[in-house]
PDB file of C-alpha atoms in Angstrom:
ATOM      1  CA  MET A 673     -15.536  -2.760   5.395  1.00 40.00           C
ATOM      2  CA  ARG A 674     -16.572  -1.290   8.929  1.00 44.00           C
ATOM      3  CA  ASN A 675     -17.143  -4.545  11.027  1.00 44.00           C
ATOM      4  CA  ARG A 676     -14.295  -7.001   9.048  1.00 51.00           C
ATOM      5  CA  ALA A 677     -11.078  -6.948   8.167  1.00 59.00           C
ATOM      6  CA  SER A 678     -10.151  -5.916   4.514  1.00 70.00           C
ATOM      7  CA  ARG A 679     -10.225  -8.823   1.997  1.00 80.00           C
ATOM      8  CA  THR A 680      -8.310  -6.920  -0.662  1.00 84.00           C
ATOM      9  CA  ALA A 681      -5.631  -6.199   2.047  1.00 84.00           C
ATOM     10  CA  GLU A 682      -5.236  -9.798   2.550  1.00 89.00           C
ATOM     11  CA  GLN A 683      -4.917 -10.415  -1.335  1.00 92.00           C
ATOM     12  CA  VAL A 684      -2.387  -7.876  -1.404  1.00 94.00           C
ATOM     13  CA  ALA A 685      -0.642  -9.648   1.343  1.00 94.00           C
ATOM     14  CA  LEU A 686      -0.889 -13.201  -0.598  1.00 96.00           C
ATOM     15  CA  PHE A 687       1.014 -11.541  -3.652  1.00 97.00           C
ATOM     16  CA  ARG A 688       3.822 -10.151  -1.553  1.00 98.00           C
ATOM     17  CA  ALA A 689       4.459 -13.911   0.133  1.00 98.00           C
ATOM     18  CA  LEU A 690       4.444 -15.189  -3.635  1.00 98.00           C
ATOM     19  CA  GLU A 691       6.947 -12.729  -4.454  1.00 98.00           C
ATOM     20  CA  THR A 692       9.015 -13.561  -1.157  1.00 98.00           C
ATOM     21  CA  ALA A 693       8.689 -17.170  -2.059  1.00 97.00           C
ATOM     22  CA  ARG A 694      10.525 -16.388  -5.410  1.00 96.00           C
ATOM     23  CA  GLY A 695      14.104 -16.374  -3.536  1.00 91.00           C
ATOM     24  CA  ARG A 696      16.775 -15.411  -5.701  1.00 89.00           C
ATOM     25  CA  ASP A 697      14.824 -13.425  -8.081  1.00 92.00           C
ATOM     26  CA  ARG A 698      12.575 -11.766  -6.009  1.00 96.00           C
ATOM     27  CA  VAL A 699      12.393  -7.908  -5.876  1.00 97.00           C
ATOM     28  CA  PHE A 700      11.599  -7.340  -2.244  1.00 98.00           C
ATOM     29  CA  ASP A 701      11.641  -9.734   1.019  1.00 97.00           C
ATOM     30  CA  ASP A 702       8.490  -9.810   2.958  1.00 97.00           C
ATOM     31  CA  PRO A 703       8.646 -12.491   5.408  1.00 95.00           C
ATOM     32  CA  LEU A 704       5.603 -11.321   7.518  1.00 96.00           C
ATOM     33  CA  ALA A 705       3.487 -11.417   4.680  1.00 96.00           C
ATOM     34  CA  VAL A 706       2.786 -15.132   5.005  1.00 96.00           C
ATOM     35  CA  ARG A 707       1.599 -14.419   8.554  1.00 94.00           C
ATOM     36  CA  PHE A 708      -1.203 -12.185   7.887  1.00 92.00           C
ATOM     37  CA  LEU A 709      -2.972 -15.094   5.621  1.00 93.00           C
ATOM     38  CA  ARG A 710      -5.739 -17.288   6.925  1.00 89.00           C
ATOM     39  CA  GLY A 711      -6.382 -20.961   6.088  1.00 90.00           C
ATOM     40  CA  GLY A 712      -6.215 -21.714   2.177  1.00 92.00           C
ATOM     41  CA  TYR A 713      -4.131 -18.324   1.615  1.00 95.00           C
ATOM     42  CA  ARG A 714      -1.274 -19.264   3.967  1.00 95.00           C
ATOM     43  CA  GLY A 715      -1.046 -23.064   2.416  1.00 96.00           C
ATOM     44  CA  LEU A 716      -0.695 -21.334  -1.299  1.00 96.00           C
ATOM     45  CA  ALA A 717       2.246 -19.127   0.135  1.00 96.00           C
ATOM     46  CA  ARG A 718       3.974 -21.553   2.072  1.00 96.00           C
ATOM     47  CA  ALA A 719       3.613 -24.217  -0.928  1.00 97.00           C
ATOM     48  CA  ALA A 720       4.834 -21.823  -3.284  1.00 97.00           C
ATOM     49  CA  HIS A 721       8.548 -22.050  -2.033  1.00 96.00           C
ATOM     50  CA  ILE A 722       8.379 -25.066  -4.163  1.00 97.00           C
ATOM     51  CA  ARG A 723       9.393 -23.348  -7.350  1.00 95.00           C
ATOM     52  CA  VAL A 724       7.146 -25.044  -9.723  1.00 96.00           C
ATOM     53  CA  VAL A 725       4.478 -24.678  -7.502  1.00 97.00           C
ATOM     54  CA  GLY A 726       5.002 -20.934  -7.104  1.00 97.00           C
ATOM     55  CA  ARG A 727       5.468 -20.250 -10.731  1.00 96.00           C
ATOM     56  CA  GLY A 728       2.199 -22.321 -11.507  1.00 97.00           C
ATOM     57  CA  LEU A 729       0.168 -20.303  -9.021  1.00 96.00           C
ATOM     58  CA  GLU A 730       1.703 -17.220 -10.370  1.00 96.00           C
ATOM     59  CA  LYS A 731       0.198 -18.016 -13.736  1.00 95.00           C
ATOM     60  CA  TYR A 732      -3.126 -19.118 -12.565  1.00 95.00           C
ATOM     61  CA  ILE A 733      -3.626 -15.819 -10.802  1.00 94.00           C
ATOM     62  CA  ASP A 734      -2.491 -13.874 -14.027  1.00 93.00           C
ATOM     63  CA  ARG A 735      -4.764 -15.481 -16.100  1.00 92.00           C
ATOM     64  CA  ARG A 736      -7.611 -15.360 -13.825  1.00 90.00           C
ATOM     65  CA  TRP A 737      -7.330 -11.658 -12.669  1.00 89.00           C
ATOM     66  CA  PRO A 738      -4.343 -10.148 -15.281  1.00 90.00           C
ATOM     67  CA  GLY A 739      -2.869  -7.404 -13.663  1.00 92.00           C
ATOM     68  CA  PRO A 740      -3.282  -7.166 -10.129  1.00 94.00           C
ATOM     69  CA  ARG A 741      -0.306  -9.273  -8.668  1.00 96.00           C
ATOM     70  CA  PRO A 742       2.379  -7.673 -10.606  1.00 96.00           C
ATOM     71  CA  SER A 743       0.928  -4.363  -9.934  1.00 96.00           C
ATOM     72  CA  ALA A 744       1.133  -4.810  -6.483  1.00 97.00           C
ATOM     73  CA  VAL A 745       4.777  -6.391  -6.253  1.00 97.00           C
ATOM     74  CA  ALA A 746       5.643  -3.461  -8.433  1.00 97.00           C
ATOM     75  CA  ARG A 747       4.104  -0.627  -6.378  1.00 98.00           C
ATOM     76  CA  THR A 748       5.527  -2.346  -3.016  1.00 98.00           C
ATOM     77  CA  ARG A 749       9.069  -2.145  -4.351  1.00 98.00           C
ATOM     78  CA  LEU A 750       8.802   1.083  -5.494  1.00 98.00           C
ATOM     79  CA  ILE A 751       7.374   2.571  -2.450  1.00 98.00           C
ATOM     80  CA  ASP A 752       9.966   0.516  -0.446  1.00 98.00           C
ATOM     81  CA  ASP A 753      12.365   2.550  -2.242  1.00 98.00           C
ATOM     82  CA  LEU A 754      10.607   6.013  -1.998  1.00 98.00           C
ATOM     83  CA  VAL A 755      10.369   5.592   2.140  1.00 98.00           C
ATOM     84  CA  THR A 756      13.849   4.376   2.227  1.00 98.00           C
ATOM     85  CA  GLY A 757      15.156   7.494   0.439  1.00 98.00           C
ATOM     86  CA  ALA A 758      13.028   9.982   2.620  1.00 98.00           C
ATOM     87  CA  LEU A 759      14.487   8.227   5.696  1.00 98.00           C
ATOM     88  CA  ALA A 760      18.113   8.895   4.286  1.00 97.00           C
ATOM     89  CA  HIS A 761      16.998  12.523   3.817  1.00 96.00           C
ATOM     90  CA  GLY A 762      16.191  13.068   7.178  1.00 96.00           C
ATOM     91  CA  ALA A 763      12.551  11.778   8.057  1.00 98.00           C
ATOM     92  CA  ARG A 764      12.009  11.421  11.977  1.00 97.00           C
ATOM     93  CA  GLN A 765       8.913   9.706  11.613  1.00 98.00           C
ATOM     94  CA  VAL A 766       6.558   7.349   9.391  1.00 98.00           C
ATOM     95  CA  LEU A 767       3.031   7.567   9.102  1.00 98.00           C
ATOM     96  CA  LEU A 768       1.364   4.195   7.604  1.00 98.00           C
ATOM     97  CA  LEU A 769      -2.130   5.724   6.651  1.00 96.00           C
ATOM     98  CA  GLY A 770      -4.793   2.711   5.902  1.00 91.00           C
ATOM     99  CA  ALA A 771      -1.745   0.354   6.566  1.00 91.00           C
ATOM    100  CA  GLY A 772      -3.521  -2.617   5.947  1.00 88.00           C
ATOM    101  CA  TYR A 773      -0.973  -5.590   6.265  1.00 93.00           C
ATOM    102  CA  ASP A 774       2.225  -3.404   5.287  1.00 95.00           C
ATOM    103  CA  SER A 775       5.265  -4.576   7.251  1.00 96.00           C
ATOM    104  CA  ARG A 776       7.490  -1.891   6.396  1.00 98.00           C
ATOM    105  CA  ALA A 777       7.697  -1.089   9.903  1.00 97.00           C
ATOM    106  CA  TYR A 778       9.617  -4.119  10.574  1.00 96.00           C
ATOM    107  CA  ARG A 779      11.236  -5.021   7.250  1.00 96.00           C
ATOM    108  CA  LEU A 780      12.844  -1.778   5.741  1.00 97.00           C
ATOM    109  CA  PRO A 781      16.357  -0.785   7.072  1.00 94.00           C
ATOM    110  CA  GLY A 782      16.867   2.146   9.484  1.00 94.00           C
ATOM    111  CA  ILE A 783      13.135   2.411   9.965  1.00 97.00           C
ATOM    112  CA  GLU A 784      13.469   0.947  13.413  1.00 96.00           C
ATOM    113  CA  ARG A 785      15.331   4.181  14.619  1.00 97.00           C
ATOM    114  CA  VAL A 786      12.206   6.354  14.127  1.00 98.00           C
ATOM    115  CA  ALA A 787       8.754   6.462  15.231  1.00 98.00           C
ATOM    116  CA  VAL A 788       6.183   4.765  13.207  1.00 98.00           C
ATOM    117  CA  PHE A 789       2.619   5.692  13.386  1.00 98.00           C
ATOM    118  CA  GLU A 790       0.369   2.864  11.624  1.00 97.00           C
ATOM    119  CA  ALA A 791      -3.247   4.539  11.399  1.00 95.00           C
ATOM    120  CA  ASP A 792      -6.127   1.935  10.251  1.00 91.00           C
ATOM    121  CA  HIS A 793      -9.720   1.058  10.320  1.00 86.00           C
ATOM    122  CA  PRO A 794     -10.042  -0.663  13.952  1.00 89.00           C
ATOM    123  CA  ALA A 795     -11.352  -4.042  12.275  1.00 84.00           C
ATOM    124  CA  THR A 796      -8.552  -4.498  10.109  1.00 81.00           C
ATOM    125  CA  GLN A 797      -5.896  -2.911  12.569  1.00 89.00           C
ATOM    126  CA  ALA A 798      -7.417  -5.410  15.426  1.00 89.00           C
ATOM    127  CA  VAL A 799      -6.675  -8.351  13.018  1.00 86.00           C
ATOM    128  CA  LYS A 800      -3.059  -7.249  12.451  1.00 89.00           C
ATOM    129  CA  ARG A 801      -2.061  -6.429  15.714  1.00 92.00           C
ATOM    130  CA  ARG A 802      -2.860  -9.887  16.992  1.00 92.00           C
ATOM    131  CA  LEU A 803      -1.085 -11.498  14.099  1.00 90.00           C
ATOM    132  CA  VAL A 804       2.194  -9.081  14.725  1.00 94.00           C
ATOM    133  CA  ARG A 805       2.253  -9.906  18.250  1.00 93.00           C
ATOM    134  CA  GLY A 806       2.853 -13.672  17.520  1.00 91.00           C
ATOM    135  CA  ALA A 807       5.209 -12.969  14.672  1.00 92.00           C
ATOM    136  CA  VAL A 808       7.649 -10.213  16.088  1.00 94.00           C
ATOM    137  CA  ARG A 809       9.288 -10.224  19.139  1.00 94.00           C
ATOM    138  CA  PRO A 810       8.619  -6.864  21.598  1.00 94.00           C
ATOM    139  CA  GLU A 811      11.988  -5.441  21.144  1.00 93.00           C
ATOM    140  CA  ARG A 812      11.623  -5.222  17.165  1.00 93.00           C
ATOM    141  CA  ARG A 813       7.905  -3.364  17.439  1.00 95.00           C
ATOM    142  CA  ARG A 814       8.741  -0.797  20.080  1.00 95.00           C
ATOM    143  CA  HIS A 815       9.038   1.653  17.717  1.00 97.00           C
ATOM    144  CA  VAL A 816       5.568   1.269  16.369  1.00 97.00           C
ATOM    145  CA  HIS A 817       2.481   2.942  17.594  1.00 97.00           C
ATOM    146  CA  TYR A 818      -0.922   1.880  16.416  1.00 96.00           C
ATOM    147  CA  VAL A 819      -3.624   4.465  15.661  1.00 96.00           C
ATOM    148  CA  PRO A 820      -7.116   3.114  15.103  1.00 94.00           C
ATOM    149  CA  VAL A 821      -9.245   5.621  12.886  1.00 91.00           C
ATOM    150  CA  ASP A 822     -12.060   5.906  10.519  1.00 86.00           C
ATOM    151  CA  LEU A 823     -11.155   8.512   7.955  1.00 74.00           C
ATOM    152  CA  LEU A 824     -14.886   8.735   6.853  1.00 76.00           C
ATOM    153  CA  THR A 825     -16.018   9.586  10.307  1.00 84.00           C
ATOM    154  CA  GLU A 826     -12.813  10.998  12.636  1.00 88.00           C
ATOM    155  CA  ASP A 827     -10.472  13.523  12.650  1.00 89.00           C
ATOM    156  CA  LEU A 828      -7.160  12.338  11.392  1.00 91.00           C
ATOM    157  CA  GLY A 829      -5.057  14.931  13.022  1.00 93.00           C
ATOM    158  CA  ALA A 830      -6.579  14.886  16.593  1.00 94.00           C
ATOM    159  CA  VAL A 831      -6.464  11.050  16.585  1.00 95.00           C
ATOM    160  CA  LEU A 832      -2.671  11.101  15.462  1.00 96.00           C
ATOM    161  CA  LEU A 833      -1.851  13.942  18.020  1.00 96.00           C
ATOM    162  CA  GLY A 834      -3.260  12.174  20.521  1.00 96.00           C
ATOM    163  CA  ALA A 835      -1.289   9.128  19.988  1.00 96.00           C
ATOM    164  CA  GLY A 836       1.627  10.626  20.581  1.00 97.00           C
ATOM    165  CA  PHE A 837       2.245  12.050  16.541  1.00 97.00           C
ATOM    166  CA  GLY A 838       4.793  14.673  16.276  1.00 97.00           C
ATOM    167  CA  ALA A 839       3.395  18.039  14.755  1.00 96.00           C
ATOM    168  CA  LEU A 840       5.563  19.775  12.127  1.00 97.00           C
ATOM    169  CA  GLU A 841       8.157  17.043  12.369  1.00 97.00           C
ATOM    170  CA  PRO A 842      10.040  15.953   9.060  1.00 98.00           C
ATOM    171  CA  THR A 843       7.786  12.890   7.964  1.00 98.00           C
ATOM    172  CA  VAL A 844       7.325  10.418   5.163  1.00 98.00           C
ATOM    173  CA  VAL A 845       3.726   9.237   4.887  1.00 98.00           C
ATOM    174  CA  VAL A 846       2.792   6.310   3.216  1.00 98.00           C
ATOM    175  CA  TRP A 847      -1.006   6.264   1.605  1.00 97.00           C
ATOM    176  CA  GLU A 848      -1.073   2.597  -0.271  1.00 96.00           C
ATOM    177  CA  GLY A 849      -4.467   0.977  -1.679  1.00 93.00           C
ATOM    178  CA  VAL A 850      -6.588   3.572   0.171  1.00 92.00           C
ATOM    179  CA  THR A 851      -7.695   6.691  -2.020  1.00 96.00           C
ATOM    180  CA  ASN A 852      -9.878   4.380  -4.395  1.00 95.00           C
ATOM    181  CA  TYR A 853     -11.968   3.441  -1.149  1.00 92.00           C
ATOM    182  CA  LEU A 854     -12.727   6.857   0.123  1.00 91.00           C
ATOM    183  CA  THR A 855     -15.112   9.907  -0.918  1.00 92.00           C
ATOM    184  CA  GLU A 856     -13.906  12.761  -2.580  1.00 95.00           C
ATOM    185  CA  ALA A 857     -14.310  14.643   0.907  1.00 92.00           C
ATOM    186  CA  ALA A 858     -12.139  12.120   2.696  1.00 90.00           C
ATOM    187  CA  VAL A 859      -9.212  12.351   0.256  1.00 95.00           C
ATOM    188  CA  ASP A 860      -9.528  16.162   0.271  1.00 96.00           C
ATOM    189  CA  GLY A 861      -9.544  16.612   4.175  1.00 92.00           C
ATOM    190  CA  THR A 862      -6.861  14.042   4.485  1.00 93.00           C
ATOM    191  CA  LEU A 863      -4.797  15.576   2.242  1.00 96.00           C
ATOM    192  CA  ARG A 864      -5.285  19.113   3.640  1.00 96.00           C
ATOM    193  CA  ARG A 865      -4.662  17.673   7.202  1.00 95.00           C
ATOM    194  CA  LEU A 866      -1.692  15.917   6.609  1.00 96.00           C
ATOM    195  CA  ALA A 867      -0.327  19.419   4.869  1.00 97.00           C
ATOM    196  CA  SER A 868      -1.122  21.215   8.152  1.00 96.00           C
ATOM    197  CA  LEU A 869       0.318  18.350  10.409  1.00 97.00           C
ATOM    198  CA  THR A 870       3.661  17.573   8.716  1.00 98.00           C
ATOM    199  CA  ALA A 871       6.933  20.150   8.078  1.00 98.00           C
ATOM    200  CA  THR A 872       7.875  21.486   5.003  1.00 98.00           C
ATOM    201  CA  GLY A 873       9.579  19.108   2.939  1.00 98.00           C
ATOM    202  CA  SER A 874       7.881  15.921   4.391  1.00 98.00           C
ATOM    203  CA  ARG A 875       6.913  13.230   1.721  1.00 98.00           C
ATOM    204  CA  LEU A 876       3.788  11.857   1.072  1.00 98.00           C
ATOM    205  CA  ILE A 877       3.635   8.380  -1.364  1.00 98.00           C
ATOM    206  CA  PHE A 878       0.046   7.585  -2.143  1.00 98.00           C
ATOM    207  CA  THR A 879      -1.498   5.195  -4.864  1.00 98.00           C
ATOM    208  CA  TYR A 880      -4.961   5.999  -6.565  1.00 98.00           C
ATOM    209  CA  VAL A 881      -6.831   4.662  -9.703  1.00 97.00           C
ATOM    210  CA  ASP A 882      -7.033   6.894 -12.970  1.00 97.00           C
ATOM    211  CA  ARG A 883     -10.779   8.286 -12.927  1.00 97.00           C
ATOM    212  CA  ARG A 884     -11.319   7.138 -16.258  1.00 96.00           C
ATOM    213  CA  ALA A 885     -11.299   3.722 -14.952  1.00 94.00           C
ATOM    214  CA  LEU A 886     -14.211   4.452 -12.498  1.00 93.00           C
ATOM    215  CA  ARG A 887     -16.056   5.982 -15.628  1.00 92.00           C
ATOM    216  CA  GLY A 888     -15.785   2.624 -17.499  1.00 91.00           C
ATOM    217  CA  GLU A 889     -13.282   4.407 -20.041  1.00 94.00           C
ATOM    218  CA  ILE A 890     -10.368   1.714 -19.637  1.00 92.00           C
ATOM    219  CA  PRO A 891     -11.650  -1.689 -20.397  1.00 88.00           C
ATOM    220  CA  VAL A 892      -8.817  -3.786 -19.067  1.00 86.00           C
ATOM    221  CA  ALA A 893      -9.666  -1.901 -15.278  1.00 90.00           C
ATOM    222  CA  GLU A 894     -13.295  -3.533 -15.707  1.00 87.00           C
ATOM    223  CA  SER A 895     -12.220  -6.866 -14.093  1.00 85.00           C
ATOM    224  CA  TRP A 896     -10.701  -5.392 -11.380  1.00 88.00           C
ATOM    225  CA  HIS A 897     -13.376  -3.428 -10.462  1.00 87.00           C
ATOM    226  CA  ARG A 898     -15.999  -6.184 -10.778  1.00 85.00           C
ATOM    227  CA  ALA A 899     -13.782  -8.268  -8.630  1.00 86.00           C
ATOM    228  CA  VAL A 900     -13.625  -5.660  -5.872  1.00 88.00           C
ATOM    229  CA  ARG A 901     -17.187  -4.964  -6.060  1.00 89.00           C
ATOM    230  CA  ARG A 902     -17.976  -8.367  -5.246  1.00 88.00           C
ATOM    231  CA  GLN A 903     -16.030  -8.604  -2.102  1.00 86.00           C
ATOM    232  CA  GLY A 904     -17.713  -5.357  -0.937  1.00 88.00           C
ATOM    233  CA  GLU A 905     -15.002  -3.024  -1.497  1.00 89.00           C
ATOM    234  CA  PRO A 906     -15.625  -1.025  -4.261  1.00 91.00           C
ATOM    235  CA  TRP A 907     -13.854   1.660  -5.769  1.00 94.00           C
ATOM    236  CA  THR A 908     -15.153   4.907  -5.451  1.00 95.00           C
ATOM    237  CA  PHE A 909     -12.635   7.640  -5.926  1.00 97.00           C
ATOM    238  CA  GLY A 910      -9.969   8.529  -8.421  1.00 98.00           C
ATOM    239  CA  PHE A 911      -7.735  11.195  -9.541  1.00 98.00           C
ATOM    240  CA  ASP A 912      -7.068  12.742 -13.238  1.00 98.00           C
ATOM    241  CA  PRO A 913      -3.431  12.305 -13.601  1.00 98.00           C
ATOM    242  CA  ALA A 914      -3.345  15.729 -15.784  1.00 98.00           C
ATOM    243  CA  ALA A 915      -4.792  17.604 -13.216  1.00 98.00           C
ATOM    244  CA  LEU A 916      -2.894  15.998  -9.996  1.00 98.00           C
ATOM    245  CA  PRO A 917       0.026  18.437  -9.872  1.00 98.00           C
ATOM    246  CA  GLY A 918      -2.655  21.490  -9.956  1.00 98.00           C
ATOM    247  CA  TYR A 919      -4.924  19.549  -7.523  1.00 98.00           C
ATOM    248  CA  LEU A 920      -2.012  19.107  -5.003  1.00 98.00           C
ATOM    249  CA  ALA A 921      -0.653  22.541  -5.170  1.00 98.00           C
ATOM    250  CA  GLU A 922      -4.130  23.619  -3.885  1.00 98.00           C
ATOM    251  CA  ARG A 923      -3.247  21.903  -0.859  1.00 98.00           C
ATOM    252  CA  ASP A 924       0.056  22.997  -0.340  1.00 98.00           C
ATOM    253  CA  MET A 925       2.008  20.177  -1.997  1.00 98.00           C
ATOM    254  CA  ARG A 926       4.331  19.567  -5.273  1.00 98.00           C
ATOM    255  CA  LEU A 927       4.276  16.600  -7.031  1.00 98.00           C
ATOM    256  CA  ALA A 928       7.376  15.133  -7.225  1.00 98.00           C
ATOM    257  CA  LEU A 929       6.681  11.461  -8.725  1.00 98.00           C
ATOM    258  CA  ASP A 930       3.508   9.860 -10.726  1.00 98.00           C
ATOM    259  CA  LEU A 931       4.503   6.631 -12.098  1.00 98.00           C
ATOM    260  CA  SER A 932       2.039   3.508 -13.228  1.00 98.00           C
ATOM    261  CA  THR A 933       2.274   0.210 -11.574  1.00 97.00           C
ATOM    262  CA  ARG A 934       3.340  -0.778 -15.320  1.00 96.00           C
ATOM    263  CA  ASP A 935       6.254   1.728 -15.446  1.00 97.00           C
ATOM    264  CA  ALA A 936       7.089   0.294 -12.190  1.00 97.00           C
ATOM    265  CA  ALA A 937       7.187  -3.119 -13.224  1.00 97.00           C
ATOM    266  CA  ASP A 938       9.191  -1.906 -16.515  1.00 96.00           C
ATOM    267  CA  ARG A 939      11.522  -0.601 -13.696  1.00 96.00           C
ATOM    268  CA  TYR A 940      11.682  -3.442 -11.201  1.00 97.00           C
ATOM    269  CA  LEU A 941      10.626  -6.860 -13.189  1.00 96.00           C
ATOM    270  CA  GLN A 942      11.616  -6.785 -16.529  1.00 94.00           C
ATOM    271  CA  PRO A 943      15.624  -6.599 -15.736  1.00 94.00           C
ATOM    272  CA  LEU A 944      14.737 -10.107 -14.161  1.00 93.00           C
ATOM    273  CA  GLY A 945      13.545 -11.451 -17.545  1.00 89.00           C
ATOM    274  CA  ARG A 946       9.754 -11.373 -16.164  1.00 87.00           C
ATOM    275  CA  ALA A 947       7.464  -9.988 -18.453  1.00 78.00           C
ATOM    276  CA  GLU A 948       4.393  -8.734 -16.586  1.00 84.00           C
ATOM    277  CA  ASN A 949       1.138  -7.244 -17.055  1.00 90.00           C
ATOM    278  CA  ALA A 950       0.999  -4.532 -14.716  1.00 94.00           C
ATOM    279  CA  ALA A 951      -1.382  -1.765 -14.876  1.00 94.00           C
ATOM    280  CA  SER A 952      -1.283   1.499 -16.538  1.00 95.00           C
ATOM    281  CA  PHE A 953      -4.157   3.060 -14.751  1.00 97.00           C
ATOM    282  CA  TYR A 954      -3.147   2.204 -11.161  1.00 97.00           C
ATOM    283  CA  ARG A 955      -0.791   4.637  -9.833  1.00 98.00           C
ATOM    284  CA  VAL A 956       1.831   5.893  -7.296  1.00 98.00           C
ATOM    285  CA  ALA A 957       2.669   9.234  -6.954  1.00 98.00           C
ATOM    286  CA  GLU A 958       4.834  11.103  -4.523  1.00 98.00           C
ATOM    287  CA  ALA A 959       4.314  14.595  -3.054  1.00 98.00           C
ATOM    288  CA  GLU A 960       6.531  17.180  -1.114  1.00 98.00           C
ATOM    289  CA  ILE A 961       4.616  19.302   1.349  1.00 98.00           C
ATOM    290  CA  GLN A 962       5.420  22.839   0.866  1.00 97.00           C
TER     291      GLN A 962
END
C-alpha cells in the first residue's frame, strides 16, 4: 500500500457507484464514485444504470464474495447520517482520516459550510486529487484541505496542525475502512492524538473488524480476509466489541454507538425489500470525546 493507490478503496467506490446507479431505491447518492474507477470497473458502473445489468452485477458480486458489497452500502449510509447529525449539532470542522475515495466533502448537505480535512496516504491521495480536479468545480472544493500522511510513520497531530486544522475545535472525525489495516500501536496513538486535538463533545466515527475474525474464529470472514490478502492489504488489527467501551474510556472517549454492518443493513436495506448478507463481524462505532 505504500507506493500505489489502495485497491480496496477502489472496490468500495465500485460498490457505492452500483448503489447510486439503482436510482429510485438507492439508499444514498454518490455521483462521484464512478469517477474514482478505472477501466473495467468504470464500465461496469456505467452499465449498471440499465436496471437488469445492475441487478445482475450485484448478484454476481454477492455470490462470488458474500458480504462486502451490502456491508459497504449499509456502512456508507449509516456514516452519512452520523456525520450529518454531528454537523447539525455544531461540529465546525470535519476530518476524513484515511479518506480513500470518500466523497462526503462534496455531497453531504451543509458540509461546504465547514472546513474539511482529508488525511490519507500520499499514494491514494494523489490519485484522488487528480480525479477530483477533473470532476468538481473549484468553487465546490474550496472548503477541502488535503493532508498527505502515513499513520505508520508520521505524527498525525503535527501534520494536521501544519495544514491549518483547528486545535480544540468541535470536530467530527470519520475513520472508515482503516483500523483493520494498521498496527495496534498506530491505532492507539491515533486515538490518543485525536482526543488531545479536538474539543470535548467532538465525535469520532470509525469502522473496525471483530478481533475474532483475525483469529479465524468467524468462518464467514475467511473469504473476505483471503481476498484482501491476495491484494496485498491483509487485516492486521481488530477490536473485541465487548472490551471496546473500556478501551475507549482509557483514551478519554465514550462509546455512543456500536453497530455491525448487518444491523445497519437491517435499518436501511430491509425496509426496501432487499434481503442482504452484510457482515456481523464488520462494525461501525461512534465515540464522543470527553
